[in-house]
Amino acid sequence: MTAHRALFLSGKFGAGHDTLAEACAVALEPHGVESRIVDCMPMLGSGGAAIGNWVFKRLLSVDAVYDGFHFSQLRANGAAGRFADRAAVKVMFPKFVAEVDRYAPDLIVSVFSTGAAAAAQLKGERPALKTVVFMTDSFAYGMWAHDGTDLFLVTSQLAAASVLRYCPDACVRVVDAPVRPAFYDPPAQQDARAALSVPDDAGCVLLMSGAWGIGPLDAVARALAAEGWWVLAVGGTNERLVTRLREVARAHPTVVPFGYTDRVHELMAASDVVVTSSGDTCREARVVGRHLVLLDVVPGHGRENLMHELELGDAWACLPTPLSVVGNVRLALAVPRVDAPRPTAEEWGAGLWAALRDGGIGG
């Protein structure tokens, strides 16, 4: 089967799902595949989307509650997890079908777990459709895995095994994790520092924690600056955090605050160490070639992803406290950085296309 139109099902929880969908769409374009990316959240209705965002953020703020829900319901495929999955699909399915009818794709790629269930249900009604799930988390939970999926794309053997836990007969392929094109070709460190007025001989830390700015980044930035390091502190869409970071910068001129920014590749290039939560930023930092210090601030799947990053190496884990972060940044700075050959966006795209073809999708 040759794919000509791909519909990507994303979800506006942070920025990671859209980033993945965009990378895939760019990679498929040279192979004659037209792509459209849609957000599943509006398909849940304005009330459902708002409630979903609110509940998710509240759960993230109480580790024990989210860990309990994740491990007992999502990973264990518990009754509450299955109910939430069915309820979401029931609400979004008519709008999803209407979107499919308008665009007429022959390939549906779910990069958001709620989309995976809807696509699998539609596959039962329209067998000619090809359905793919692309998951960059290190371990699947039940909402990702459905028998109506033709191909699962994952980024590690660990993730592949987790999919087979739910669907033993699944077709699974392991591919490299994607990053946005700018990270494959970042500026030289000296040039990036000059643009940010960071001295060439200074220790420099990029501090961020996802698009939502999770964790006490203002207190951490203050502690890092007190050690004599320059700190590029990104608060994302968290306006309260951005305000606090600006207050820290007034007292510590070596702290450079940012809100949500498209300059992250430049900030990484200027830094020696990236302090961040587990997620897309880790993959970007590895492509740029920077040490990782991982904030343990995202429960559930975030902790699974953190442990996998540690397994990959060149990463340290820390508690979300100034003392723990400072200590682990000191450890990371003591390790010489090795500038390994950097992959290219074209190489990643070729790998994605090969995986699709191997899985019977790309023609």
Coordinates of C-alpha atoms in Angstrom, one line a residue:
M1 CA 0.0 0.0 0.0
T2 CA 1.3 3.4 -0.9
A3 CA 0.4 6.3 1.4
H4 CA -0.5 9.6 -0.2
R5 CA -2.3 11.4 2.6
A6 CA -1.5 11.1 6.3
L7 CA -3.7 12.4 9.1
F8 CA -1.8 12.9 12.4
L9 CA -3.8 12.8 15.6
S10 CA -2.1 15.0 18.2
G11 CA -3.1 16.5 21.5
K12 CA -2.4 19.9 23.1
F13 CA -0.9 18.6 26.4
G14 CA 2.3 20.6 26.4
A15 CA 4.2 20.8 23.1
G16 CA 5.6 17.3 22.7
H17 CA 2.9 15.6 20.6
D18 CA 2.8 18.4 18.0
T19 CA 6.6 18.4 17.8
L20 CA 6.5 14.7 17.0
A21 CA 3.8 15.1 14.4
E22 CA 5.5 18.0 12.7
A23 CA 8.8 16.0 12.5
C24 CA 7.0 13.1 10.9
A25 CA 5.1 15.3 8.4
V26 CA 8.4 16.9 7.3
A27 CA 10.0 13.5 6.9
L28 CA 7.2 12.1 4.8
E29 CA 6.9 15.0 2.4
P30 CA 9.9 14.0 0.2
H31 CA 8.1 10.6 -0.3
G32 CA 5.0 12.2 -1.8
V33 CA 2.9 12.0 1.4
E34 CA 0.7 15.0 2.1
S35 CA 0.0 15.5 5.9
R36 CA -2.5 17.2 8.1
I37 CA -2.1 17.5 11.9
V38 CA -5.3 17.7 14.0
D39 CA -5.7 18.3 17.7
C40 CA -7.8 15.6 19.5
M41 CA -8.7 17.9 22.4
P42 CA -11.3 20.1 20.6
M43 CA -13.0 16.9 19.4
L44 CA -13.7 16.2 23.1
G45 CA -15.7 19.5 23.2
S46 CA -14.8 22.7 24.8
G47 CA -15.8 21.5 28.2
G48 CA -14.1 18.1 27.9
A49 CA -10.8 19.7 26.7
A50 CA -10.8 22.3 29.5
I51 CA -11.6 19.7 32.1
G52 CA -8.9 17.3 30.7
N53 CA -6.2 19.9 30.8
W54 CA -7.2 21.0 34.3
V55 CA -7.4 17.4 35.7
F56 CA -4.1 16.5 34.1
K57 CA -2.3 19.5 35.5
R58 CA -3.8 18.9 39.0
L59 CA -2.8 15.3 39.0
L60 CA 0.8 16.3 38.0
S61 CA 0.9 18.6 41.0
V62 CA 0.2 15.7 43.4
D63 CA 2.7 13.0 42.8
A64 CA 1.2 10.2 44.8
V65 CA -2.2 10.7 43.1
Y66 CA -0.9 10.7 39.6
D67 CA 1.5 7.8 40.3
G68 CA -1.4 5.8 41.7
F69 CA -3.6 6.5 38.7
H70 CA -0.8 5.8 36.2
F71 CA 0.4 2.5 37.6
S72 CA -2.9 1.1 38.8
Q73 CA -5.2 2.2 36.0
L74 CA -3.2 3.2 32.9
R75 CA -0.3 0.7 33.0
A76 CA -2.4 -2.0 34.6
N77 CA -5.3 -1.4 32.2
G78 CA -7.6 -0.9 35.2
A79 CA -11.3 -0.3 35.1
A80 CA -11.0 3.5 35.6
G81 CA -8.4 3.7 32.8
R82 CA -10.5 1.7 30.4
F83 CA -13.6 3.7 31.2
A84 CA -11.8 7.0 30.6
D85 CA -10.5 5.7 27.2
R86 CA -14.0 4.5 26.1
A87 CA -15.7 7.8 27.3
A88 CA -13.2 9.9 25.4
V89 CA -13.6 7.9 22.2
K90 CA -17.4 8.0 22.4
V91 CA -17.3 11.8 22.6
M92 CA -14.7 12.5 19.9
F93 CA -15.5 9.7 17.4
P94 CA -18.2 11.5 15.4
K95 CA -16.0 14.6 14.9
F96 CA -13.0 12.4 14.2
V97 CA -15.0 10.5 11.5
A98 CA -16.1 13.9 10.0
E99 CA -12.4 15.0 9.8
V100 CA -11.4 11.7 8.1
D101 CA -14.3 12.1 5.6
R102 CA -13.2 15.7 4.8
Y103 CA -9.5 14.9 4.3
A104 CA -9.8 11.3 3.0
P105 CA -6.4 10.0 4.3
D106 CA -5.2 6.5 3.6
L107 CA -2.9 6.6 6.6
I108 CA -3.8 7.7 10.2
V109 CA -0.9 8.3 12.6
S110 CA -1.7 8.7 16.3
V111 CA 0.9 10.5 18.4
F112 CA -1.5 11.0 21.2
S113 CA -3.0 8.0 23.1
T114 CA -6.6 9.2 22.9
G115 CA -6.3 9.3 19.1
A116 CA -4.9 5.7 19.1
A117 CA -8.2 4.3 20.4
A118 CA -10.4 6.3 18.0
A119 CA -8.2 5.2 15.0
A120 CA -8.4 1.6 16.0
Q121 CA -12.2 1.7 16.2
L122 CA -12.4 3.3 12.8
K123 CA -10.1 0.7 11.4
G124 CA -12.7 -1.9 12.3
E125 CA -15.2 -0.1 10.2
R126 CA -12.9 0.8 7.3
P127 CA -10.3 -2.0 6.9
A128 CA -8.6 -0.3 4.0
L129 CA -7.3 2.5 6.3
K130 CA -3.8 2.0 7.6
T131 CA -3.3 3.0 11.2
V132 CA 0.0 3.7 12.9
V133 CA 0.8 4.6 16.5
F134 CA 4.0 6.5 17.2
M135 CA 4.9 6.6 20.9
T136 CA 8.1 8.2 22.2
D137 CA 7.4 7.4 25.9
S138 CA 9.7 4.6 27.2
F139 CA 6.8 2.4 28.3
A140 CA 3.3 2.0 26.8
Y141 CA 0.1 2.0 28.9
G142 CA -3.2 0.5 27.9
M143 CA -4.6 3.6 26.1
W144 CA -1.8 3.4 23.5
A145 CA -2.3 -0.3 22.6
H146 CA -5.2 -1.5 20.5
D147 CA -5.6 -4.5 18.2
G148 CA -6.8 -2.3 15.3
T149 CA -3.4 -0.8 14.9
D150 CA -1.4 -1.9 11.9
L151 CA 2.0 -0.7 13.1
F152 CA 3.5 0.6 16.3
L153 CA 6.6 2.9 16.1
V154 CA 8.6 3.2 19.3
T155 CA 12.0 4.5 20.2
S156 CA 13.5 1.7 22.2
Q157 CA 13.4 -2.1 22.7
L158 CA 12.0 -1.4 26.1
A159 CA 9.0 0.4 24.6
A160 CA 8.6 -2.3 22.0
A161 CA 8.3 -5.0 24.8
S162 CA 5.8 -2.8 26.6
V163 CA 3.5 -2.7 23.5
L164 CA 3.7 -6.5 23.2
R165 CA 2.5 -6.7 26.8
Y166 CA -0.9 -5.6 25.6
C167 CA -0.9 -6.8 22.0
P168 CA 1.3 -9.9 21.6
D169 CA 0.7 -10.1 17.9
A170 CA 1.4 -6.4 17.2
C171 CA 3.8 -5.3 14.4
V172 CA 6.3 -3.1 16.2
R173 CA 9.4 -1.2 14.8
V174 CA 12.0 0.7 16.7
V175 CA 13.1 4.0 15.2
D176 CA 15.3 6.9 16.4
A177 CA 13.5 9.5 18.4
P178 CA 12.8 12.6 16.3
V179 CA 13.8 16.2 17.0
R180 CA 12.9 19.4 15.3
P181 CA 15.2 20.4 12.3
A182 CA 16.9 23.3 14.1
F183 CA 18.5 21.0 16.6
Y184 CA 20.3 19.0 13.9
D185 CA 22.2 22.2 12.8
P186 CA 22.6 24.4 15.9
P187 CA 25.0 27.4 16.0
A188 CA 28.5 27.0 17.3
Q189 CA 28.8 27.5 21.1
Q190 CA 30.9 30.6 20.8
D191 CA 28.4 32.2 18.3
A192 CA 25.4 31.2 20.5
R193 CA 27.0 32.7 23.6
A194 CA 27.9 35.9 21.8
A195 CA 24.2 36.3 20.8
L196 CA 23.2 35.9 24.5
S197 CA 26.1 37.9 26.0
V198 CA 27.4 34.8 27.9
P199 CA 31.2 34.8 28.4
D200 CA 33.1 32.1 26.5
D201 CA 34.9 30.9 29.6
A202 CA 31.8 30.7 31.9
G203 CA 30.0 27.6 33.0
C204 CA 26.5 27.8 31.5
V205 CA 23.3 25.9 32.4
L206 CA 20.1 25.7 30.4
L207 CA 17.2 25.3 32.9
M208 CA 13.8 24.3 31.7
S209 CA 11.0 21.9 32.4
G210 CA 8.6 21.3 29.5
A211 CA 6.2 23.8 28.0
W212 CA 4.4 24.1 31.3
G213 CA 7.4 25.0 33.4
I214 CA 7.0 22.3 36.0
G215 CA 8.9 22.6 39.3
P216 CA 10.6 25.3 41.4
L217 CA 12.8 26.6 38.6
D218 CA 13.1 30.1 40.1
A219 CA 14.7 28.7 43.3
V220 CA 16.9 26.4 41.3
A221 CA 18.0 29.3 39.0
R222 CA 18.9 31.4 42.1
A223 CA 21.0 28.5 43.5
L224 CA 22.8 27.9 40.2
A225 CA 23.7 31.6 39.8
A226 CA 25.0 31.7 43.4
E227 CA 27.5 29.1 42.4
G228 CA 28.9 31.4 39.7
W229 CA 27.3 29.8 36.7
W230 CA 25.3 31.5 33.9
V231 CA 21.7 30.3 33.8
L232 CA 19.4 30.4 30.8
A233 CA 16.1 29.9 32.5
V234 CA 13.0 29.0 30.4
G235 CA 9.6 29.3 32.1
G236 CA 7.6 28.2 29.0
T237 CA 3.9 29.1 29.1
N238 CA 3.9 29.3 32.9
E239 CA 3.5 33.1 33.2
R240 CA 3.8 33.1 37.0
L241 CA 7.1 31.2 36.8
V242 CA 8.4 33.6 34.1
T243 CA 7.6 36.5 36.4
R244 CA 9.5 34.9 39.3
L245 CA 12.4 34.1 37.0
R246 CA 12.6 37.8 36.0
E247 CA 12.7 38.7 39.7
V248 CA 15.6 36.3 40.2
A249 CA 17.4 37.9 37.2
R250 CA 17.1 41.4 38.7
A251 CA 19.1 40.1 41.7
H252 CA 21.4 37.8 39.7
P253 CA 22.5 39.3 36.4
T254 CA 23.9 35.9 35.2
V255 CA 20.3 34.6 35.0
V256 CA 18.8 35.2 31.6
P257 CA 15.0 34.5 31.8
F258 CA 12.7 33.4 28.9
G259 CA 9.1 32.6 28.5
Y260 CA 8.0 30.2 25.7
T261 CA 10.6 30.5 23.1
D262 CA 11.6 29.0 19.7
R263 CA 15.3 29.7 20.5
V264 CA 15.8 26.5 22.6
H265 CA 18.3 25.1 20.0
E266 CA 20.4 28.3 20.4
L267 CA 20.2 28.1 24.2
M268 CA 21.3 24.5 24.2
A269 CA 24.2 25.4 21.9
A270 CA 25.3 28.1 24.4
S271 CA 25.1 25.8 27.4
D272 CA 27.4 23.1 28.9
V273 CA 24.6 21.3 30.7
V274 CA 20.8 21.0 30.2
V275 CA 18.7 20.7 33.4
T276 CA 15.2 19.6 32.4
S277 CA 12.4 17.2 33.0
S278 CA 12.2 14.0 31.0
G279 CA 10.7 14.4 27.5
D280 CA 11.5 15.8 24.1
T281 CA 14.1 18.2 25.5
C282 CA 16.3 15.2 26.4
R283 CA 16.3 14.0 22.8
E284 CA 17.1 17.5 21.5
A285 CA 19.9 17.9 24.0
R286 CA 21.5 14.6 23.0
V287 CA 21.4 15.6 19.3
V288 CA 23.1 18.9 20.1
G289 CA 25.5 17.0 22.4
R290 CA 24.9 18.4 25.9
H291 CA 25.0 16.6 29.3
L292 CA 21.6 16.1 30.9
V293 CA 20.6 16.7 34.5
L294 CA 17.1 15.3 34.9
L295 CA 14.5 16.9 37.3
D296 CA 12.3 14.2 38.9
V297 CA 9.2 16.4 38.6
V298 CA 6.8 14.5 36.3
P299 CA 5.2 11.4 38.0
G300 CA 3.9 8.3 36.3
H301 CA 5.2 8.1 32.7
G302 CA 7.7 10.9 33.4
R303 CA 9.5 8.7 35.9
E304 CA 9.6 5.8 33.5
N305 CA 11.1 8.1 30.9
L306 CA 13.6 9.5 33.4
M307 CA 14.9 6.0 34.2
H308 CA 15.3 5.2 30.5
E309 CA 17.3 8.4 30.0
L310 CA 19.6 7.3 32.8
E311 CA 20.0 4.0 31.0
L312 CA 21.1 5.8 27.8
G313 CA 23.9 7.4 29.7
D314 CA 25.4 10.9 29.9
A315 CA 22.6 11.8 32.3
W316 CA 22.2 12.5 36.0
A317 CA 19.0 12.5 38.0
C318 CA 18.2 15.0 40.8
L319 CA 15.4 15.9 43.2
P320 CA 13.6 19.1 42.4
T321 CA 15.6 21.0 45.1
P322 CA 18.3 23.6 44.7
L323 CA 20.8 21.5 46.6
S324 CA 20.3 18.3 44.5
V325 CA 20.4 20.2 41.2
V326 CA 23.5 22.1 42.1
G327 CA 25.3 18.9 43.2
N328 CA 24.4 17.1 40.0
V329 CA 25.3 20.0 37.7
R330 CA 28.7 20.0 39.4
L331 CA 29.1 16.3 38.6
A332 CA 28.0 16.8 35.0
L333 CA 30.4 19.8 34.5
A334 CA 33.3 17.6 35.7
V335 CA 32.8 15.3 32.7
P336 CA 34.5 16.4 29.5
R337 CA 32.0 16.8 26.7
V338 CA 32.6 14.7 23.6
D339 CA 31.4 16.1 20.3
A340 CA 30.1 13.0 18.6
P341 CA 29.0 13.0 14.9
R342 CA 25.6 14.7 14.8
P343 CA 22.8 13.0 12.8
T344 CA 20.9 14.9 10.2
A345 CA 17.2 15.4 9.7
E346 CA 17.4 13.6 6.4
E347 CA 18.9 10.5 8.0
W348 CA 16.1 10.4 10.6
G349 CA 13.5 10.8 7.8
A350 CA 15.0 8.0 5.9
G351 CA 14.9 5.8 9.0
L352 CA 11.2 6.6 9.5
W353 CA 10.3 5.8 5.9
A354 CA 12.2 2.5 6.1
A355 CA 10.3 1.5 9.2
L356 CA 7.0 2.3 7.6
R357 CA 7.9 0.3 4.5
D358 CA 9.1 -2.6 6.6
G359 CA 5.8 -2.5 8.5
G360 CA 3.9 -2.6 5.3
I361 CA 2.8 1.0 5.2
G362 CA 5.1 3.0 3.0
G363 CA 4.6 1.1 -0.3

